[in-house]
Coordinates of N, CA and C in Angstrom, one line a residue:
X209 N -5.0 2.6 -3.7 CA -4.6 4.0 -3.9 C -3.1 4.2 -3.7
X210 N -2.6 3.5 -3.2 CA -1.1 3.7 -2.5 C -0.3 3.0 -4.2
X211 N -0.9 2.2 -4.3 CA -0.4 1.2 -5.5 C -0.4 2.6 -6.8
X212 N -1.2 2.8 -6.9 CA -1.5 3.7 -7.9 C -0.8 5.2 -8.0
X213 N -0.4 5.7 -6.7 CA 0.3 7.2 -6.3 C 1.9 6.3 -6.7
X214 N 2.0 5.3 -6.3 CA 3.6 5.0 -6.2 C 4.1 4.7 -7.9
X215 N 3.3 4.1 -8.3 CA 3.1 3.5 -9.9 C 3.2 5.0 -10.7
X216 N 2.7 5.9 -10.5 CA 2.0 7.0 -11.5 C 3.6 8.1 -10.8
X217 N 3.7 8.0 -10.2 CA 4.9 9.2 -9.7 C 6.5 8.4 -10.0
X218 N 6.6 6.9 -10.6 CA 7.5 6.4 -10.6 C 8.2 6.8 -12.0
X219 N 7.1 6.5 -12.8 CA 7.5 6.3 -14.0 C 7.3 5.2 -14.7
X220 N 7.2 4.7 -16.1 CA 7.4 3.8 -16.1 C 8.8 2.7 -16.0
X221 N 7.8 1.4 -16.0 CA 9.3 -0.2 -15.4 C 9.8 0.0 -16.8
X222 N 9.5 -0.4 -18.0 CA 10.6 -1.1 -19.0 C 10.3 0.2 -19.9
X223 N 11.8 1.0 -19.6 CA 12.5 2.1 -20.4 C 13.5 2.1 -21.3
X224 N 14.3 2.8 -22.3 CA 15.5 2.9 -23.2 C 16.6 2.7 -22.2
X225 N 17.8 2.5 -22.3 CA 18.6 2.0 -21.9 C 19.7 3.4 -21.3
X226 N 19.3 4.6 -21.5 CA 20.3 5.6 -21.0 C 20.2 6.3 -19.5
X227 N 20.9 6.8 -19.3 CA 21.4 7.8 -17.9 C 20.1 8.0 -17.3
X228 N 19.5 8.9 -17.5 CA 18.1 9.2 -16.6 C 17.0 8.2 -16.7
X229 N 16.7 7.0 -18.0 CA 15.5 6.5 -17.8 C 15.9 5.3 -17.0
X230 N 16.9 5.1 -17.0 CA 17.4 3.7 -15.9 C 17.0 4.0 -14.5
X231 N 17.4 5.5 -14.1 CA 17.1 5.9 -13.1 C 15.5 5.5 -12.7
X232 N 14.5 6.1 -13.8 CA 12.7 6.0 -13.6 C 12.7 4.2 -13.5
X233 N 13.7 3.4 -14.6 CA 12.7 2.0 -14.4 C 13.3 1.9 -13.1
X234 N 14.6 2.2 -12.1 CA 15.0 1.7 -11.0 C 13.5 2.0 -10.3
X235 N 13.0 3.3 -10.1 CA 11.8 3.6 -9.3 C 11.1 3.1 -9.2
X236 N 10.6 2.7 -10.9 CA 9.6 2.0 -11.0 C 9.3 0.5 -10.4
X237 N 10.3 0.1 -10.7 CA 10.7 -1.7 -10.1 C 10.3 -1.6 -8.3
X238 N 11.2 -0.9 -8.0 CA 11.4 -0.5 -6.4 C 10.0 -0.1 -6.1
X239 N 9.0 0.2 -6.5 CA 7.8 1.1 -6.4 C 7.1 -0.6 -6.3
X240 N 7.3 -1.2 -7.4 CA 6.6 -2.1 -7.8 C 7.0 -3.5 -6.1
X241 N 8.0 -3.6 -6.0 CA 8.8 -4.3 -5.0 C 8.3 -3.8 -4.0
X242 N 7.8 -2.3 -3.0 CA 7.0 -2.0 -2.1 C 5.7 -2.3 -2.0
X243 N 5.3 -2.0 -2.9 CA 3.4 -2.8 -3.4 C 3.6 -4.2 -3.3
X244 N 4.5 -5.2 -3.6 CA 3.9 -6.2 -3.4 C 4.7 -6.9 -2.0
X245 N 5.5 -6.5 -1.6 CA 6.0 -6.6 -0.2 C 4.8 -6.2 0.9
X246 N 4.5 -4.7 0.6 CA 3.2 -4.0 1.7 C 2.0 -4.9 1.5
X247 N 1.6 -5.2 0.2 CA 0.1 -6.1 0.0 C 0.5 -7.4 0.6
X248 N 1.8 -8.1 0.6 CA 1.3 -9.1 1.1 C 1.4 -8.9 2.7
X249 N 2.4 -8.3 3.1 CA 2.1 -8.0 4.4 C 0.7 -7.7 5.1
X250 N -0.3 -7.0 4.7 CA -1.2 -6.3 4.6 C -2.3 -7.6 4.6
X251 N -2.3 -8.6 3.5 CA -2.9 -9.6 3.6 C -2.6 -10.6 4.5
X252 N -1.5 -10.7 4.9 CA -1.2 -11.8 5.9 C -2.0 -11.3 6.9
X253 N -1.3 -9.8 8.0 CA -2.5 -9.4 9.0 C -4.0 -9.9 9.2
X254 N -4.8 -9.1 7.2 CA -5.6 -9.4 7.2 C -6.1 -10.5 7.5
X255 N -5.4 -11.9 7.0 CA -6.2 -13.2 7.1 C -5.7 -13.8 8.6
X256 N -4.7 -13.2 9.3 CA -4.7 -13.5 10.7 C -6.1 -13.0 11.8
X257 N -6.4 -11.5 11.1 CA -7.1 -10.7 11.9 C -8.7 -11.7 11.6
X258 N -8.9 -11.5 10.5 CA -10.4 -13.0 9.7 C -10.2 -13.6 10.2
X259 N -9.3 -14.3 10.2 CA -9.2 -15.8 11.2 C -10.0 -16.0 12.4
X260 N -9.3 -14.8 13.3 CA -10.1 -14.4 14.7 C -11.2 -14.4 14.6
X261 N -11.8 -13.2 14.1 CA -13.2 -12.8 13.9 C -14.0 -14.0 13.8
X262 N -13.7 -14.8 12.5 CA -14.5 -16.1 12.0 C -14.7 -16.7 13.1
X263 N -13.5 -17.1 13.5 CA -13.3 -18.1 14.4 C -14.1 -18.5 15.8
X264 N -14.1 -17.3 16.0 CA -15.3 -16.3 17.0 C -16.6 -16.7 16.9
X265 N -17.1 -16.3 16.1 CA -18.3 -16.1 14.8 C -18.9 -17.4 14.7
X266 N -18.3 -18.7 14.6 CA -18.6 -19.8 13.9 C -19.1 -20.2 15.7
X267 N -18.3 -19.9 16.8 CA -19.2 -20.9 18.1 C -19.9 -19.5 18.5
X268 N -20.0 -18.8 18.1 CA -21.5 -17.8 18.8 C -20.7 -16.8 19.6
X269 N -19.6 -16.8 19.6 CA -19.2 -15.4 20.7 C -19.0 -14.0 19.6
X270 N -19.3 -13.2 20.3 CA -18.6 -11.9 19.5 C -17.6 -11.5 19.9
X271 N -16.8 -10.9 18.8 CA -15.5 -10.1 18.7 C -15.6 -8.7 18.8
X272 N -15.0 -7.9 19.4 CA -14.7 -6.2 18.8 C -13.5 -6.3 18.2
X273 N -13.3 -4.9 17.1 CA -12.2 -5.0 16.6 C -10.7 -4.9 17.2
X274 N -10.9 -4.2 18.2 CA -9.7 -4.0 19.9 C -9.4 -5.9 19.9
X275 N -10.2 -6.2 20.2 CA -10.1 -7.8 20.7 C -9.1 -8.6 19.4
X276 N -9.6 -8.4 18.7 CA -9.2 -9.2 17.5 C -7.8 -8.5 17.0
X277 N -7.5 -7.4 17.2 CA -6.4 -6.8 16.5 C -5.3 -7.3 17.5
X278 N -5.6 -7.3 18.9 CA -4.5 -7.7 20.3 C -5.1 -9.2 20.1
X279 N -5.8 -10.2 19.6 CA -4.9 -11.5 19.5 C -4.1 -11.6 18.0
X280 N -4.1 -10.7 17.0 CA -3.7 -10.8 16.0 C -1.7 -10.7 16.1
X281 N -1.8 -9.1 16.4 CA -1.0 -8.5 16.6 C 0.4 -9.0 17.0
X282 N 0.3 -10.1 17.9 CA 1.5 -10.4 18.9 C 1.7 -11.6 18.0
X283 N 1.0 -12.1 17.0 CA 1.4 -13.0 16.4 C 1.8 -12.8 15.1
X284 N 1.9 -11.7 14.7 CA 2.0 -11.6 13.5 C 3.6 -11.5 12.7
X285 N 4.6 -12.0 13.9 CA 6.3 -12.0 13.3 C 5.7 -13.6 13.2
X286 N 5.5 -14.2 14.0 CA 5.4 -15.6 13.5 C 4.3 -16.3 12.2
X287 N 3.1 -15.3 12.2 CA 2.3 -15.5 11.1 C 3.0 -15.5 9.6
X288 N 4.2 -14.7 9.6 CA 5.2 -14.3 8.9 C 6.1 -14.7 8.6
X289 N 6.8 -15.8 9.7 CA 7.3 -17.1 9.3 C 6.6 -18.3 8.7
X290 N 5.4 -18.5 9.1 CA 4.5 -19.0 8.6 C 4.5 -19.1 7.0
X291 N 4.0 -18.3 7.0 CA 4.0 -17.8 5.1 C 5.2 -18.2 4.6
X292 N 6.1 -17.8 4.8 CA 7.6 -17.9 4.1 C 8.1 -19.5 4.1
X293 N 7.8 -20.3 5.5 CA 7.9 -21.3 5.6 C 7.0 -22.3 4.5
X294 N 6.0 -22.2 4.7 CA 5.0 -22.5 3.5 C 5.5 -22.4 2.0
X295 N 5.5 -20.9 1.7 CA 6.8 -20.8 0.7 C 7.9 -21.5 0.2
X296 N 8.8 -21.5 1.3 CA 10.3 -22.5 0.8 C 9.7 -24.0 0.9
X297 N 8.7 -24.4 1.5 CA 8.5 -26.0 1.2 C 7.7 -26.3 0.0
X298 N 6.9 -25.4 -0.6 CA 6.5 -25.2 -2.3 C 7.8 -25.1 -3.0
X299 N 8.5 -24.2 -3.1 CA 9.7 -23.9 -3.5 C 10.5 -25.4 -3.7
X300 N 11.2 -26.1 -2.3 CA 11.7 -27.3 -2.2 C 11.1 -28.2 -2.9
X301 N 9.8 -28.4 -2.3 CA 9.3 -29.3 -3.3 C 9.2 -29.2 -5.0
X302 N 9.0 -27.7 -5.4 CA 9.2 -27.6 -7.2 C 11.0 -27.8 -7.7
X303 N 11.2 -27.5 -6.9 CA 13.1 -28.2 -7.6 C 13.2 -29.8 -7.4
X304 N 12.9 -30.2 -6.1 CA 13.2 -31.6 -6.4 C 12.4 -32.2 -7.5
X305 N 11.5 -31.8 -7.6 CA 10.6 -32.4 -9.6 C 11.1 -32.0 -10.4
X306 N 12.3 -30.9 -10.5 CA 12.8 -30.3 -12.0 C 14.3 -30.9 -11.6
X307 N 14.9 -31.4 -10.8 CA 15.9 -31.9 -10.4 C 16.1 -32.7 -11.5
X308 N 15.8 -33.5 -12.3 CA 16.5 -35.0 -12.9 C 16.5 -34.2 -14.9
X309 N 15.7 -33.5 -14.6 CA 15.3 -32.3 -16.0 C 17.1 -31.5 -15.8
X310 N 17.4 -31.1 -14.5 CA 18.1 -30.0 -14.4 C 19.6 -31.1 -14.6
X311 N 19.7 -32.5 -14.1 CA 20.5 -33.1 -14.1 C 21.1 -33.7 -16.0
X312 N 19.9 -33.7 -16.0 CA 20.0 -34.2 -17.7 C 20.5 -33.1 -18.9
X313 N 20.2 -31.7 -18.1 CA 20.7 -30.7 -19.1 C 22.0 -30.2 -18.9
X314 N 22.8 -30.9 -17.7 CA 23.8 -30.4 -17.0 C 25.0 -31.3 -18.3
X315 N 24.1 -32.5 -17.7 CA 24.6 -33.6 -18.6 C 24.8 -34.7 -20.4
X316 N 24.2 -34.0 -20.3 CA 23.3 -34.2 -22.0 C 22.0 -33.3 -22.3
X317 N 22.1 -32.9 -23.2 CA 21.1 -31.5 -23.6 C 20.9 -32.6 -24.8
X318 N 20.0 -33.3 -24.8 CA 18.9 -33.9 -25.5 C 17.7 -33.9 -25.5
X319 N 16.8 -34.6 -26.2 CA 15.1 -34.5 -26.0 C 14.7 -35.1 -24.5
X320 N 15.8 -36.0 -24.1 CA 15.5 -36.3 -22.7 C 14.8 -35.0 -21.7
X321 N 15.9 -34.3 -21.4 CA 15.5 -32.9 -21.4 C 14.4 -32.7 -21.1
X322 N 14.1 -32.2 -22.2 CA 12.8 -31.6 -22.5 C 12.1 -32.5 -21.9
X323 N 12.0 -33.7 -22.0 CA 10.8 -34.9 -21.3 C 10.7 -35.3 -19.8
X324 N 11.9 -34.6 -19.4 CA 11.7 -34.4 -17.8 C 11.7 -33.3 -17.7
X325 N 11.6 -32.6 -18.1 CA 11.5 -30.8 -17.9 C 9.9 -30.8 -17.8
X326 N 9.4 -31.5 -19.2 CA 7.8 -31.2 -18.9 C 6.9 -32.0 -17.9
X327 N 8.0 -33.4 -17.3 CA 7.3 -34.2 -17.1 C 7.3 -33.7 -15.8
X328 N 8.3 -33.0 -14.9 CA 8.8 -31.8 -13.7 C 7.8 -31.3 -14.0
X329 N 7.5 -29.7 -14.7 CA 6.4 -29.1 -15.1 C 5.5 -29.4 -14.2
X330 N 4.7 -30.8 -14.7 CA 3.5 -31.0 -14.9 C 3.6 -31.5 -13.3
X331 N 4.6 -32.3 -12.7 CA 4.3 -32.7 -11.7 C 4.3 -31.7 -10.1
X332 N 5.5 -30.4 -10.7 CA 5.3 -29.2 -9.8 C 4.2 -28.7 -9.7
X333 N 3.4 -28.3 -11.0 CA 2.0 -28.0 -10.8 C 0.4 -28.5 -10.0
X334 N 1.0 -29.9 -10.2 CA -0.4 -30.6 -9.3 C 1.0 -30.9 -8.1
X335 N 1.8 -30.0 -7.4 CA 2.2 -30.4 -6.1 C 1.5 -29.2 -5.6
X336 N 2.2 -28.0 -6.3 CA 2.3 -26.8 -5.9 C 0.4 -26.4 -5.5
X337 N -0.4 -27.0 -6.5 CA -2.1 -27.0 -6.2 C -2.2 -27.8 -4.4
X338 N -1.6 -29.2 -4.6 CA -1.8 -30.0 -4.1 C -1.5 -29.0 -2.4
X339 N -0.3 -28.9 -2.7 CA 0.3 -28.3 -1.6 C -0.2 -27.0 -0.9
X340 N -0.4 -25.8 -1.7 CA -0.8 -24.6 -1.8 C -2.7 -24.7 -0.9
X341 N -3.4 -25.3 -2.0 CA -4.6 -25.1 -1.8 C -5.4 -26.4 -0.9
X342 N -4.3 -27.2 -1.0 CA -5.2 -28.3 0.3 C -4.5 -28.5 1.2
X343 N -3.3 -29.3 1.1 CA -2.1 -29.9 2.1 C -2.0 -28.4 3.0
X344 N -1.5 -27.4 3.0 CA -1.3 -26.6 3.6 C -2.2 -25.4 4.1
X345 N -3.5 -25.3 3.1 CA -4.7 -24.3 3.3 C -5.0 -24.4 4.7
X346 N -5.2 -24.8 5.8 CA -5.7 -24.1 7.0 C -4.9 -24.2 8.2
X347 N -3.3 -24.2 7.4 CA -2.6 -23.7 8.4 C -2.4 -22.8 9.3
X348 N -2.6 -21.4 8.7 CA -3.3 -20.5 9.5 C -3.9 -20.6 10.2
X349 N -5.2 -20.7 9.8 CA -6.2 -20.9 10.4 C -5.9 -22.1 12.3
X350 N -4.9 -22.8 11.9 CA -4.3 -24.0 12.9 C -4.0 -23.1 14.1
X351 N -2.9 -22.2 13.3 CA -2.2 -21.0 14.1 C -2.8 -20.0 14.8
X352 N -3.5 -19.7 14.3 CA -4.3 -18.8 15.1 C -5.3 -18.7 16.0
X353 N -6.1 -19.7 15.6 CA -6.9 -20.0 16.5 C -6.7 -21.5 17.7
X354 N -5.6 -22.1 16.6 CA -5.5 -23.3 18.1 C -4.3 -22.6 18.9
X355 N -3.5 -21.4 18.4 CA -2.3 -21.3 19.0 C -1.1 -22.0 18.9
X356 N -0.9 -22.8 17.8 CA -0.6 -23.9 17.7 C 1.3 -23.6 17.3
X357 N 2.3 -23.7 17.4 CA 3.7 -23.5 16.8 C 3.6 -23.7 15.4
X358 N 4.5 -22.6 14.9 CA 4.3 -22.8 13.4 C 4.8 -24.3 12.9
X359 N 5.6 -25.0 13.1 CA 5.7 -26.4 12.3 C 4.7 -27.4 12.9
X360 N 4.1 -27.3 14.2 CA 2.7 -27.8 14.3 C 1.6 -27.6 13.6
X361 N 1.3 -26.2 13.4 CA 0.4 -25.7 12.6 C 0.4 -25.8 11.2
X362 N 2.0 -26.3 10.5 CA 1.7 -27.2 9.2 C 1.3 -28.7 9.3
X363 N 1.8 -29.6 10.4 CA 1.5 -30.7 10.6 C -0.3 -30.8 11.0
X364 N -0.9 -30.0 11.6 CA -2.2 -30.2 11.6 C -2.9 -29.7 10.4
X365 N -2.6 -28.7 9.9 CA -2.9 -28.5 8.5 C -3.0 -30.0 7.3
X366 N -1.8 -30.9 7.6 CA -2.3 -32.1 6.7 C -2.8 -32.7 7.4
X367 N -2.8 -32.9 8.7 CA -3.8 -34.3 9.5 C -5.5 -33.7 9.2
X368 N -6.1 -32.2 9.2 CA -7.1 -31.7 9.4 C -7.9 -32.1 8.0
X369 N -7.2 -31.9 6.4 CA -7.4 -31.8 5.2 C -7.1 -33.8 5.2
X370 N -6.5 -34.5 5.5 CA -6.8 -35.5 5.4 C -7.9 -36.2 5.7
X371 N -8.4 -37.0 3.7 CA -9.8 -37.7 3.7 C -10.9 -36.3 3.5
X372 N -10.6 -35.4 2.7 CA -11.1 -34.1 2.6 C -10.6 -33.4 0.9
X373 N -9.2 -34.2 1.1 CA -8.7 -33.4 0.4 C -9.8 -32.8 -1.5
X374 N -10.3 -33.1 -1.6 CA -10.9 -32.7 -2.8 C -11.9 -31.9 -2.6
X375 N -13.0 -31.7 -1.4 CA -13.7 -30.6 -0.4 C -13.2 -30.1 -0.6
X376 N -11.6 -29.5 -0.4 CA -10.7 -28.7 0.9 C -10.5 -27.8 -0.9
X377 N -9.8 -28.6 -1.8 CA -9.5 -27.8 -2.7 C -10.7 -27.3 -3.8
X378 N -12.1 -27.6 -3.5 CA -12.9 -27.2 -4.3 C -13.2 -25.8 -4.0
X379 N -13.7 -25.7 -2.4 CA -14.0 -25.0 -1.6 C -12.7 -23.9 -1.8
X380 N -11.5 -24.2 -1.9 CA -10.6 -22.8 -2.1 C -10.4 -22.2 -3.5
X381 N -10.9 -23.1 -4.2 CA -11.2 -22.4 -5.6 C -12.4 -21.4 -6.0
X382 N -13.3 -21.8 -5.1 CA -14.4 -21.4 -5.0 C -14.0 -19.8 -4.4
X383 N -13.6 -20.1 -3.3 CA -13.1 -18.5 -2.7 C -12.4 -17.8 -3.6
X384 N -11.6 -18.4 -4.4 CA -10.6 -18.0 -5.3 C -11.3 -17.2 -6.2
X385 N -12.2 -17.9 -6.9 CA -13.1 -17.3 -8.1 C -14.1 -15.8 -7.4
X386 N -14.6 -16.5 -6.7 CA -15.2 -15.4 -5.8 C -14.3 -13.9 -5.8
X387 N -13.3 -14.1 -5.0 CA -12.4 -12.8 -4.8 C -11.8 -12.5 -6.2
X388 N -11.5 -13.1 -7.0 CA -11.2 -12.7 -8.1 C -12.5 -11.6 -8.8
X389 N -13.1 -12.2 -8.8 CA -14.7 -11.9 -9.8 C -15.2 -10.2 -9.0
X390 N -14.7 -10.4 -7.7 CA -14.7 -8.8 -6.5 C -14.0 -8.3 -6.8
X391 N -12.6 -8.5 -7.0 CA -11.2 -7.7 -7.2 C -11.0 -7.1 -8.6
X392 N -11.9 -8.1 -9.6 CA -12.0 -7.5 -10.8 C -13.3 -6.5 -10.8
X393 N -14.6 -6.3 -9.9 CA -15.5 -5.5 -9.9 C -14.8 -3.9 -9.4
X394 N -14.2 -4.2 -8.5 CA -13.6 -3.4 -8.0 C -12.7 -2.4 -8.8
X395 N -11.6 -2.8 -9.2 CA -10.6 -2.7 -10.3 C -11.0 -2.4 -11.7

C-alpha cells in the first residue's frame, strides 16, 4: 500500500527532459529509492523476527510475539551489517571474475574481451548462486539463533551447508518459487 500511495502521488520515473518533469522523475526515483530501502529493511526484521519464531517452533517451545520482537529487536543494527556484509562479499567476489575481462579492455579492446567478459559472466553467476543461495543461506539463521558474531555467523554458514550443498540450494529455490507464485497471487 505504501509502495503504491508513494508511486501514484510521484509521478512518473522516465519523463521529457524540461523544468517541471525532471522535478516528477526526481520524485519518482526518490519514491522508488524509499520502497526499496523500507522493503528491505522490513524484510530483514522480518526474517530475523521468523527466525526466532521457527527456531522456537522446531524444539517444541512456544513463542509470543513480545518475546520474539525483544530477541529480534536488539539485534537488528547488526542483522544489518550482516546483509550488507554478505552483499560486499558477492559484490567482491563478482569483480574479481570480471577483473581479467576489465584488464583486457583497459588494454586491448579485442575479441579477447569479449571471451573473458563472458567467460566472468558466466562464472559470477554460478558464484553469486553458489554464494547467495548455499555458501551464505543460513547465516542468519547462525545469528540469530546461535547468537553467534556476524563474521562467525558467515563462517558457520559454510561449515553448516558443507556436504549439503545441493539440498541447501534446492530447498532455497523451492522457497523461492513458492514466495514468488504468493507474491504473484497476491499482486
Amino acid at each position: 500500500l505504501a509502495s503504491y500511495w508513494l508511486l501514484s502521488n510521484a509521478g512518473p520515473v522516465i519523463a521529457e527532459a524540461s523544468g517541471g518533469e525532471i522535478t516528477v522523475q526526481a520524485e519518482g526515483v526518490a519514491a522508488l529509492i524509499v520502497i526499496v530501502v523500507t522493503s528491505w529493511l522490513a524484510g530483514l526484521f522480518a526474517t530475523g523476527l521468523l527466525t526466532i519464531v521457527v527456531g522456537r517452533q522446531v524444539v517444541g517451545r512456544s513463542i509470543t510475539l513480545k518475546e520474539a520482537w525483544s530477541a529480534t529487536w536488539p539485534r537488528l543494527g547488526k542483522l544489518i551489517l550482516l546483509s550488507v556484509l554478505q552483499g560486499l562479499i558477492i559484490a567482491a567476489v563478482v569483480v574479481v571474475l570480471f577483473l581479467p575481462a576489465i584488464g583486457f579492455g583497459i588494454t586491448d579492446a579485442t575479441g579477447l574481451t569479449t571471451l573473458f567478459a563472458v567467460l566472468g559472466g558466466i562464472a559470477a553467476a554460478v558464484a553469486v548462486f553458489f554464494l547467495a543461495w548455499v555458501a551464505l543461506s543460513v547465516a542468519t539463521p547462525a545469528f540469530m539463533l546461535e547468537k553467534q558474531p556476524v563474521l562467525k555467523a558467515i563462517g558457520r554458514s559454510w561449515r553448516l551447508v558443507r556436504g549439503s550443498r545441493w539440498r541447501v540450494f534446492f530447498v532455497n529455490l523451492l522457497a523461492f518459487i513458492i514466495t514468488f507464485v504468493i507474491a504473484n497471487i497476491v499482486a
